[in-house]
PDB file of C-alpha atoms and ligand atoms in Angstrom:
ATOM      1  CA  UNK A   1      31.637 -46.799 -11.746  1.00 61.00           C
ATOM      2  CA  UNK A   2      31.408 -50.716 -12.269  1.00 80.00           C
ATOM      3  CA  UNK A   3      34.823 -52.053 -13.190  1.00 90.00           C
ATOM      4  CA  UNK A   4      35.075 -54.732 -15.760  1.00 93.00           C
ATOM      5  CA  UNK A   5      36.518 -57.999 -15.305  1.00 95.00           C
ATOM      6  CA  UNK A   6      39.643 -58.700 -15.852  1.00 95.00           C
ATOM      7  CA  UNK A   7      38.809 -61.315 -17.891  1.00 93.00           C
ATOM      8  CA  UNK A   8      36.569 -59.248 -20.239  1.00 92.00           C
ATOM      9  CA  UNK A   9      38.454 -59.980 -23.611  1.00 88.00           C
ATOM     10  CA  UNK A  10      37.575 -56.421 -25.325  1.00 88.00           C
ATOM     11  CA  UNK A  11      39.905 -54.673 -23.130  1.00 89.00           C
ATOM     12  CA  UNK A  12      43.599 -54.538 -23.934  1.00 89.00           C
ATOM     13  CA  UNK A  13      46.026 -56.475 -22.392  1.00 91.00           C
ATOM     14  CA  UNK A  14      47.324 -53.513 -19.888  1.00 92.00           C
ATOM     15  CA  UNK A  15      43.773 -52.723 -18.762  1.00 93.00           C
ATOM     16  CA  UNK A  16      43.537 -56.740 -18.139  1.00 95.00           C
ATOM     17  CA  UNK A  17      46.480 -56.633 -16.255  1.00 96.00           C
ATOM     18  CA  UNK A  18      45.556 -53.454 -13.977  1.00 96.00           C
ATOM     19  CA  UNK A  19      42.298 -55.614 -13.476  1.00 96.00           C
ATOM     20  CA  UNK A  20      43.793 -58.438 -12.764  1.00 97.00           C
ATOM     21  CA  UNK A  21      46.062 -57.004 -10.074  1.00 97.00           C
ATOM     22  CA  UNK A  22      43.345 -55.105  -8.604  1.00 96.00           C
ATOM     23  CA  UNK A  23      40.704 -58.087  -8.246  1.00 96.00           C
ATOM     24  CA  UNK A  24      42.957 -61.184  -8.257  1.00 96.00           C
ATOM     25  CA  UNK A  25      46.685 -60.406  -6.706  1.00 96.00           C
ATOM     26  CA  UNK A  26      45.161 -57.587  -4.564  1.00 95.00           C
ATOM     27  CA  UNK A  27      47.336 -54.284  -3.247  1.00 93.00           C
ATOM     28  CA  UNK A  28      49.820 -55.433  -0.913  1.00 93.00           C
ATOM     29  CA  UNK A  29      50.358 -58.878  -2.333  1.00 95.00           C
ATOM     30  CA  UNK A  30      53.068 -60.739  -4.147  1.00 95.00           C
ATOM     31  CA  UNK A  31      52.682 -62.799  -7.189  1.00 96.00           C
ATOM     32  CA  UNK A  32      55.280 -64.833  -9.583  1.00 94.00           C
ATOM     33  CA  UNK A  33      56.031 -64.363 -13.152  1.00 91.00           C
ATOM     34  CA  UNK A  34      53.917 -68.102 -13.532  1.00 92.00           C
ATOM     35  CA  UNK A  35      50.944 -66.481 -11.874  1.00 94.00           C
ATOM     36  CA  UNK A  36      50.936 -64.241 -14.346  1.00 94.00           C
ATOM     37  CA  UNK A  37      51.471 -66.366 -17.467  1.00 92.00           C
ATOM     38  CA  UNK A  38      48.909 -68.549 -16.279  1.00 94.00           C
ATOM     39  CA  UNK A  39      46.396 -66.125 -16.010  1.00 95.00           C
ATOM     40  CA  UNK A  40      47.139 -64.508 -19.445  1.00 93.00           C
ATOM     41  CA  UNK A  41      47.833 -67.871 -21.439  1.00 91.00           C
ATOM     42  CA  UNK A  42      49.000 -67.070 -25.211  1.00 86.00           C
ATOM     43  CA  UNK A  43      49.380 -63.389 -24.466  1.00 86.00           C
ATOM     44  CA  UNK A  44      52.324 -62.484 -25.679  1.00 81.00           C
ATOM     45  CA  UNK A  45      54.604 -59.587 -24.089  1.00 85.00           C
ATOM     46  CA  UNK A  46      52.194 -60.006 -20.973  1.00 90.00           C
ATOM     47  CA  UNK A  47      55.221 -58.465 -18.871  1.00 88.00           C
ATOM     48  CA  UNK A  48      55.457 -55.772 -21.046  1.00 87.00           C
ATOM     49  CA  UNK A  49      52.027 -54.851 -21.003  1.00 88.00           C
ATOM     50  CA  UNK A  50      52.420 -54.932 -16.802  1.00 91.00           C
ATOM     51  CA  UNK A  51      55.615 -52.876 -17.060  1.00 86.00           C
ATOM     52  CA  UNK A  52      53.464 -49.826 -19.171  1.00 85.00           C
ATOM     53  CA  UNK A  53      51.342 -49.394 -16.195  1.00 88.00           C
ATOM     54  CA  UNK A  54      54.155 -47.732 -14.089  1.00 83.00           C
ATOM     55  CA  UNK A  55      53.901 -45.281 -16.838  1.00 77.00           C
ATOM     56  CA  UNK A  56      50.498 -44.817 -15.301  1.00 78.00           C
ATOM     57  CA  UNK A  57      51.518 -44.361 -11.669  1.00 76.00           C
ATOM     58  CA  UNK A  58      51.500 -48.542 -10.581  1.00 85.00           C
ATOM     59  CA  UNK A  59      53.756 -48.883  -8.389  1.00 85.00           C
ATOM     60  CA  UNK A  60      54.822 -53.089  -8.781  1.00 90.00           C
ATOM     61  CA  UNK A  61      58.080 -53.784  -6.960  1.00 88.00           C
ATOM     62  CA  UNK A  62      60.273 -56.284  -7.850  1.00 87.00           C
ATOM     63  CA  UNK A  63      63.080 -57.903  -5.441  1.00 85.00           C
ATOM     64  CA  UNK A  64      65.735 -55.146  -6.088  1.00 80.00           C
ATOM     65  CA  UNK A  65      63.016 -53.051  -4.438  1.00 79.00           C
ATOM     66  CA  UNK A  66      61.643 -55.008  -1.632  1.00 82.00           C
ATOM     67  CA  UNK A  67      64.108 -57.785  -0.370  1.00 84.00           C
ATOM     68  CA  UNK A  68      61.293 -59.954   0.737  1.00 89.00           C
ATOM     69  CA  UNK A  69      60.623 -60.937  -2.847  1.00 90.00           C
ATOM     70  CA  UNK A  70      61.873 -63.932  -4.705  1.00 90.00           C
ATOM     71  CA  UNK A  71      63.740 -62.952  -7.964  1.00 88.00           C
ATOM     72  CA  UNK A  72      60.312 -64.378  -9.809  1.00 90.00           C
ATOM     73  CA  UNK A  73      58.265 -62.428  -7.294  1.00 93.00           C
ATOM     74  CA  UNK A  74      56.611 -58.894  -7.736  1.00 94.00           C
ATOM     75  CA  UNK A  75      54.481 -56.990  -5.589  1.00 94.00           C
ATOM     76  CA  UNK A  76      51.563 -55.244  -6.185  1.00 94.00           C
ATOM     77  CA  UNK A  77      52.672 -52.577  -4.384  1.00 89.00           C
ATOM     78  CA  UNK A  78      50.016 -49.381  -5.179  1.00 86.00           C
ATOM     79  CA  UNK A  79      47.145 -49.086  -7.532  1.00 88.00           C
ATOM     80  CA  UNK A  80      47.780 -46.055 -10.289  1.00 82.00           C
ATOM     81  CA  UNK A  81      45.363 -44.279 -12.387  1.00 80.00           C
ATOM     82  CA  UNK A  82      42.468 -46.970 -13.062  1.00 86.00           C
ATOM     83  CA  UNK A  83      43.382 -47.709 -16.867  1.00 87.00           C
ATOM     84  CA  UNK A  84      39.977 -49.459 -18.058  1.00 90.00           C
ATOM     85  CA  UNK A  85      37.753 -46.492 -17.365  1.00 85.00           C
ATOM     86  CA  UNK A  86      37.067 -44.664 -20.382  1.00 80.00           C
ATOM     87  CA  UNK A  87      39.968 -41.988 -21.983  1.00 73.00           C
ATOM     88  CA  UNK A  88      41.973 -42.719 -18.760  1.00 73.00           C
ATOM     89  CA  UNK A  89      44.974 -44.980 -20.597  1.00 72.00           C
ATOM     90  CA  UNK A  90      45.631 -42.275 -23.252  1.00 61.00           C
ATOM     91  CA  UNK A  91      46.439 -39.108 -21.199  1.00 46.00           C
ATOM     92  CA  UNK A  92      50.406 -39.758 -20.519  1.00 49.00           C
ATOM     93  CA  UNK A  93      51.290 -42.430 -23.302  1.00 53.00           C
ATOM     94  CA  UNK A  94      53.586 -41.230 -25.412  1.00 59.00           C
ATOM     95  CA  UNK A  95      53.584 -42.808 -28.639  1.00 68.00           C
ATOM     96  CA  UNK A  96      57.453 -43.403 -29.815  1.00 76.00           C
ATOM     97  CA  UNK A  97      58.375 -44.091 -33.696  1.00 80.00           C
ATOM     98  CA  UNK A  98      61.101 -46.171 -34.547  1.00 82.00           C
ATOM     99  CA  UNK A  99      63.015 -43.255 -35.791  1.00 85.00           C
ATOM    100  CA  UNK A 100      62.645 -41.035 -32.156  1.00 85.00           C
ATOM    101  CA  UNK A 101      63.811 -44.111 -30.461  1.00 88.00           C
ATOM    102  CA  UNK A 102      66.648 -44.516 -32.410  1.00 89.00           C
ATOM    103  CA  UNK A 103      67.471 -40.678 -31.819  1.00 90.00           C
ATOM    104  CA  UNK A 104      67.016 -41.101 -28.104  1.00 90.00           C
ATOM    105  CA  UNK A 105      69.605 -44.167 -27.705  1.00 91.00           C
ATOM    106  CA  UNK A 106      72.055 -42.771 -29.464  1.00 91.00           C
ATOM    107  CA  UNK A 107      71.785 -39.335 -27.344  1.00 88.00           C
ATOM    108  CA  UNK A 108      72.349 -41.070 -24.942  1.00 88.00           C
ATOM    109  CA  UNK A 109      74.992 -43.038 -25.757  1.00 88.00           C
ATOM    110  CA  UNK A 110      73.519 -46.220 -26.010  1.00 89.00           C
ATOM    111  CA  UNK A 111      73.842 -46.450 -22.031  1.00 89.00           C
ATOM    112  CA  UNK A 112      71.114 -47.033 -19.339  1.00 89.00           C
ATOM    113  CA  UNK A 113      70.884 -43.552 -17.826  1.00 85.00           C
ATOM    114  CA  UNK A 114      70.029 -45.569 -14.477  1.00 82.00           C
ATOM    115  CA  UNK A 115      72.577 -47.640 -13.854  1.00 82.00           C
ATOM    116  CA  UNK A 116      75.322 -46.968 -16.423  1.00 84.00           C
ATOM    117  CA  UNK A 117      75.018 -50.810 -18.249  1.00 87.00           C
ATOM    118  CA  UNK A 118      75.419 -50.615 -22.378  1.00 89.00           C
ATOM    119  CA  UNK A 119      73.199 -52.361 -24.243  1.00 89.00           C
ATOM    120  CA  UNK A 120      73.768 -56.360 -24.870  1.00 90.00           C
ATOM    121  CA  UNK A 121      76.701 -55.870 -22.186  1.00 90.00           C
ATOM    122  CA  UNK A 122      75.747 -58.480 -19.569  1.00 89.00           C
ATOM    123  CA  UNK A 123      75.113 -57.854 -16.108  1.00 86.00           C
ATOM    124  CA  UNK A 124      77.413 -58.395 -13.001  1.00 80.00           C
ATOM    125  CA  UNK A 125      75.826 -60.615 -11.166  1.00 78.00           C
ATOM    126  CA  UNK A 126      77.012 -64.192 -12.976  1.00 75.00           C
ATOM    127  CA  UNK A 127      73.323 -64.300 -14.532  1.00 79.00           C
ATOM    128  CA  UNK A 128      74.764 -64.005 -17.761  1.00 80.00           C
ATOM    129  CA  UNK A 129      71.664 -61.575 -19.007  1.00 84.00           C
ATOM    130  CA  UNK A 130      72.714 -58.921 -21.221  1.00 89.00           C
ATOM    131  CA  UNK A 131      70.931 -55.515 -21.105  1.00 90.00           C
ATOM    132  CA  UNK A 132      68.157 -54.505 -23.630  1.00 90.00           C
ATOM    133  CA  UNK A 133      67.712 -50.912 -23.679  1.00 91.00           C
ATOM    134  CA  UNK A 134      64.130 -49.037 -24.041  1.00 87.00           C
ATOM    135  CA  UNK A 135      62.883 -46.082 -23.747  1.00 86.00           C
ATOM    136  CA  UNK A 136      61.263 -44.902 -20.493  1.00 83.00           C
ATOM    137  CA  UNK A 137      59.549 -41.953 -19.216  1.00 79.00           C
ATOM    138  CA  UNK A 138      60.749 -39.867 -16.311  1.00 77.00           C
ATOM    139  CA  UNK A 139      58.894 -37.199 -14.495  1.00 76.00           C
ATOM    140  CA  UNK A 140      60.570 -34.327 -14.168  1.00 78.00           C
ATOM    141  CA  UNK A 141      60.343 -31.151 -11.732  1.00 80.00           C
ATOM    142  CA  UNK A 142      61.221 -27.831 -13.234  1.00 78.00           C
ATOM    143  CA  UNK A 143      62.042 -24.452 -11.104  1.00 82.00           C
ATOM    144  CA  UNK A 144      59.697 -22.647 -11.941  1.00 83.00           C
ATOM    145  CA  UNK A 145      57.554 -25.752 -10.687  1.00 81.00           C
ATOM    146  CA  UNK A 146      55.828 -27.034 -13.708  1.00 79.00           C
ATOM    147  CA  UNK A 147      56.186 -31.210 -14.190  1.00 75.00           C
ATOM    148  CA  UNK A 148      56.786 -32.689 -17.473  1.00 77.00           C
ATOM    149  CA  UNK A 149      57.222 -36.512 -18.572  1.00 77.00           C
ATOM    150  CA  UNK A 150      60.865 -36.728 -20.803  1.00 80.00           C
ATOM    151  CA  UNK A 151      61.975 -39.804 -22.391  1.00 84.00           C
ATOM    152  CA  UNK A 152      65.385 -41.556 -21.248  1.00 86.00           C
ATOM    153  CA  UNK A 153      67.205 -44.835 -22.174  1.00 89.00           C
ATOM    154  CA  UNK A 154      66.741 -47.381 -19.265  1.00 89.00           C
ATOM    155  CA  UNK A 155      67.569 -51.085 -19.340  1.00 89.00           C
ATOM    156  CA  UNK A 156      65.357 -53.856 -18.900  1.00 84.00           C
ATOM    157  CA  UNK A 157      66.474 -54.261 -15.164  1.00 84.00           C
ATOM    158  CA  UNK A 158      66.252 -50.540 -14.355  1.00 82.00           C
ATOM    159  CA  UNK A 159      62.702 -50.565 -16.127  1.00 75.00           C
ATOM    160  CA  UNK A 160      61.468 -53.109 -14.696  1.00 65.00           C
ATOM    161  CA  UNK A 161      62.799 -51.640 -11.226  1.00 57.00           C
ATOM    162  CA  UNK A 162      60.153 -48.878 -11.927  1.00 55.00           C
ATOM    163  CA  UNK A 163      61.893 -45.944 -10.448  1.00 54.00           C
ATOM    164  CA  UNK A 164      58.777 -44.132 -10.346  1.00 58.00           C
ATOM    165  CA  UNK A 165      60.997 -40.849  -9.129  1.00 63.00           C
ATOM    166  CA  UNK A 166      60.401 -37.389  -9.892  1.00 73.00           C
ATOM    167  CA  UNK A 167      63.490 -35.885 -10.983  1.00 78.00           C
ATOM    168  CA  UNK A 168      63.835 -32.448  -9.295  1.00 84.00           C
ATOM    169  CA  UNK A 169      66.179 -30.383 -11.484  1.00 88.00           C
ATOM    170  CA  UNK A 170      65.730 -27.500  -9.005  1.00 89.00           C
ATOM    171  CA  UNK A 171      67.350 -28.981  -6.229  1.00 88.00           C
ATOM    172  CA  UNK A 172      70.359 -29.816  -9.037  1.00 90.00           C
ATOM    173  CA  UNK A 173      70.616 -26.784 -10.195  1.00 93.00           C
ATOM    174  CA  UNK A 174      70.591 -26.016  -6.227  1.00 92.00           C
ATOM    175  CA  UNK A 175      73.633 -27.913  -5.461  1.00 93.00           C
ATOM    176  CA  UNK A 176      75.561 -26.959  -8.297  1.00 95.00           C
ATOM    177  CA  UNK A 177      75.146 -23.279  -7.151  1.00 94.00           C
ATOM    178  CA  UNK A 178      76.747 -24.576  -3.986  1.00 95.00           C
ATOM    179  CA  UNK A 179      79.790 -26.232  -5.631  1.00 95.00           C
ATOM    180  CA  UNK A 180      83.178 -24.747  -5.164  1.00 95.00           C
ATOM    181  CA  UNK A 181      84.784 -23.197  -8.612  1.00 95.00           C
ATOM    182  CA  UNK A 182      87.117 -26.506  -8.386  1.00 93.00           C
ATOM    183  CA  UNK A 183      84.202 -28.932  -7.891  1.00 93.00           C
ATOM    184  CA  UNK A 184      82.373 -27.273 -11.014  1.00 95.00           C
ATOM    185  CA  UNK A 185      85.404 -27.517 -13.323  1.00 94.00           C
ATOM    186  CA  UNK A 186      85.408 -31.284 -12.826  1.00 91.00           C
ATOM    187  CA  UNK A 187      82.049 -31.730 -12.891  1.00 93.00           C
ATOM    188  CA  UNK A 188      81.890 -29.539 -16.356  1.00 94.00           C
ATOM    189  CA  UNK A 189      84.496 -31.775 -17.670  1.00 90.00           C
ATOM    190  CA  UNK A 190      82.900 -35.099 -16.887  1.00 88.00           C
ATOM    191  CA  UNK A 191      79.650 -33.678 -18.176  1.00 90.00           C
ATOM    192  CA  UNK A 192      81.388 -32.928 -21.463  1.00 91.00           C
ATOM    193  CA  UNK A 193      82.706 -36.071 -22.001  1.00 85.00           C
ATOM    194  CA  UNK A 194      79.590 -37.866 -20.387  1.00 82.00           C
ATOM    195  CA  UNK A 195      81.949 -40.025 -18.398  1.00 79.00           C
ATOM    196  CA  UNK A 196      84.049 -40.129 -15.110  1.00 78.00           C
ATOM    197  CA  UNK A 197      87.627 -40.224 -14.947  1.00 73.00           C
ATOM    198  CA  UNK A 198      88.623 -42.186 -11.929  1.00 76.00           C
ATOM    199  CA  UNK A 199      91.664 -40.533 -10.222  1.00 80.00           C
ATOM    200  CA  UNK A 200      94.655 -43.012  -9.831  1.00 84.00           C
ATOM    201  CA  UNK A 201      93.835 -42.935  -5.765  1.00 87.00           C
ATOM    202  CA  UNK A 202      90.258 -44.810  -6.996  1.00 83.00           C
ATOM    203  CA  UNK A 203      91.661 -46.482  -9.361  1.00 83.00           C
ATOM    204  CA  UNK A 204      94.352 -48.174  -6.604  1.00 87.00           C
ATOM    205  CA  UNK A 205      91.736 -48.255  -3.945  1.00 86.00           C
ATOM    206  CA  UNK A 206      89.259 -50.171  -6.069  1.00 81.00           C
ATOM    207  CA  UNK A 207      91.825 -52.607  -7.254  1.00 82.00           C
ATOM    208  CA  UNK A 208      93.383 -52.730  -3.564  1.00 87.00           C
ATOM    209  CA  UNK A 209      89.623 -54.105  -2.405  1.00 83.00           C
ATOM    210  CA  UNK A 210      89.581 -57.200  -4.416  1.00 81.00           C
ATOM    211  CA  UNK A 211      93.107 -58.550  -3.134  1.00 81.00           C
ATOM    212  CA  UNK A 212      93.308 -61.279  -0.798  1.00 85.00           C
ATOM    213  CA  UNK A 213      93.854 -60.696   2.951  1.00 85.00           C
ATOM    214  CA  UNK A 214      97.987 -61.461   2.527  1.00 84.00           C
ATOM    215  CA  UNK A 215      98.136 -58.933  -0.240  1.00 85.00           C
ATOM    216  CA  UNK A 216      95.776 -56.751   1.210  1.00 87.00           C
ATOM    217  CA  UNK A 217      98.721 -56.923   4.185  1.00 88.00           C
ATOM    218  CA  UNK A 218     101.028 -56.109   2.018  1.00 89.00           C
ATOM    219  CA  UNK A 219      99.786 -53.008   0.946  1.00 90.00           C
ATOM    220  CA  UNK A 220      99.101 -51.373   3.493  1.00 92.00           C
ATOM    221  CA  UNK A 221     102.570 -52.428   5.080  1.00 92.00           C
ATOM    222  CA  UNK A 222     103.933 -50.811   2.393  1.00 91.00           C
ATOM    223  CA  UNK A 223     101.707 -47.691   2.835  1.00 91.00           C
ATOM    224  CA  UNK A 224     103.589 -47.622   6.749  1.00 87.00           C
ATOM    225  CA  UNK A 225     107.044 -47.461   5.704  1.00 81.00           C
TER     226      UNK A 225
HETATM  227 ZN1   ZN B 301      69.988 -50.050 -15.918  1.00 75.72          ZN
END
């Protein structure tokens, strides 16, 4: 089948995008955030639109995935299901309302089931970017092997990360079997409260690990006596 050009202005902005990754940046290759505006000028939510096609199996790294990359770099990484043919971009979208979305965040506590980060809380790393929270869709393995897409509240970073990761609840539910009567209990308990208490040994330990060298000294001298 002929594939279109990426600049054919009929298709949608995600099919441009899969096109233009395909016969511009090429699999394999980097390109920056610029690249990308320049080649889309006026298209608003361009990123966006390049962030849906993970939902169709593109895998695009950014630097938290491959350290080569610049923090304005991504990588084409691996082509996905080819969007602009015909019925293709339809099978796996799941169109959200407003009102489902709402639902989701707050069953999830308003958290990024990824990395933990609440929404507008800004990230540790002196950037001062806060998190945005969306909706994304995980794959998910059941026992009895059947796979099924299931929508969870990611941030922005995490999204854009792409963890395009089958959850396998089998192997779970595997380990859980495995658990001591002990180890359940507190895992049942930090399930119900969707949280983890740290245990005043972590709590010291953490706190112990920022100190300065003299005070680190200290400590542990103490600790000897
Ligand atoms: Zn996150």
């Amino acid at each position: 089948m002929q594939q279109p050009s990426w600049r054919d202005e009929n298709l949608g902005t995600m099919k441009r995008a899969a096109l233009w990754l395909v016969q511009v940046v090429g699999e394999g290759n980097s390109f920056t955030k610029d690249q990308l505006r320049e080649a889309f000028p006026g298209v608003t939510q361009i990123d966006r639109r390049m962030r849906d096609l993970r939902d169709f199996g593109w895998k695009i790294d950014t630097y938290r995935e491959d350290l080569r990359l610049e923090a304005n770099e991504q990588r084409f990484s691996a082509m996905g299901v080819p969007v602009w043919e015909p019925g293709k971009a339809t099978k796996k979208a799941i169109t959200i309302t407003a009102v489902q979305r709402r639902e989701l965040l707050a069953r999830d506590s308003y958290l990024c089931r990824s990395c933990g980060i609440s929404g507008g809380q800004p990230y540790d790393d002196g950037t001062y970017e806060t998190a945005q929270l969306d909706v994304a869709r995980r794959q998910v393995r059941n026992p009895d092997g059947s796979t099924a897409i299931e929508l969870v509240t990611e941030c922005n970073r995490c999204r854009v990360g792409g963890r395009d990761v089958t959850v396998d609840l089998e192997a779970i539910l595997g380990r859980i079997n495995h658990l001591s009567k002990f180890e359940r209990d507190i895992l049942a308990d930090w399930i119900s409260t969707d949280k983890r208490a740290f245990s005043e040994l972590e709590t010291i330990w953490a706190t112990y690990r920022t100190l300065p060298a003299a005070s680190r000294a200290k400590v542990q001298g103490a600790l000897n006596d």
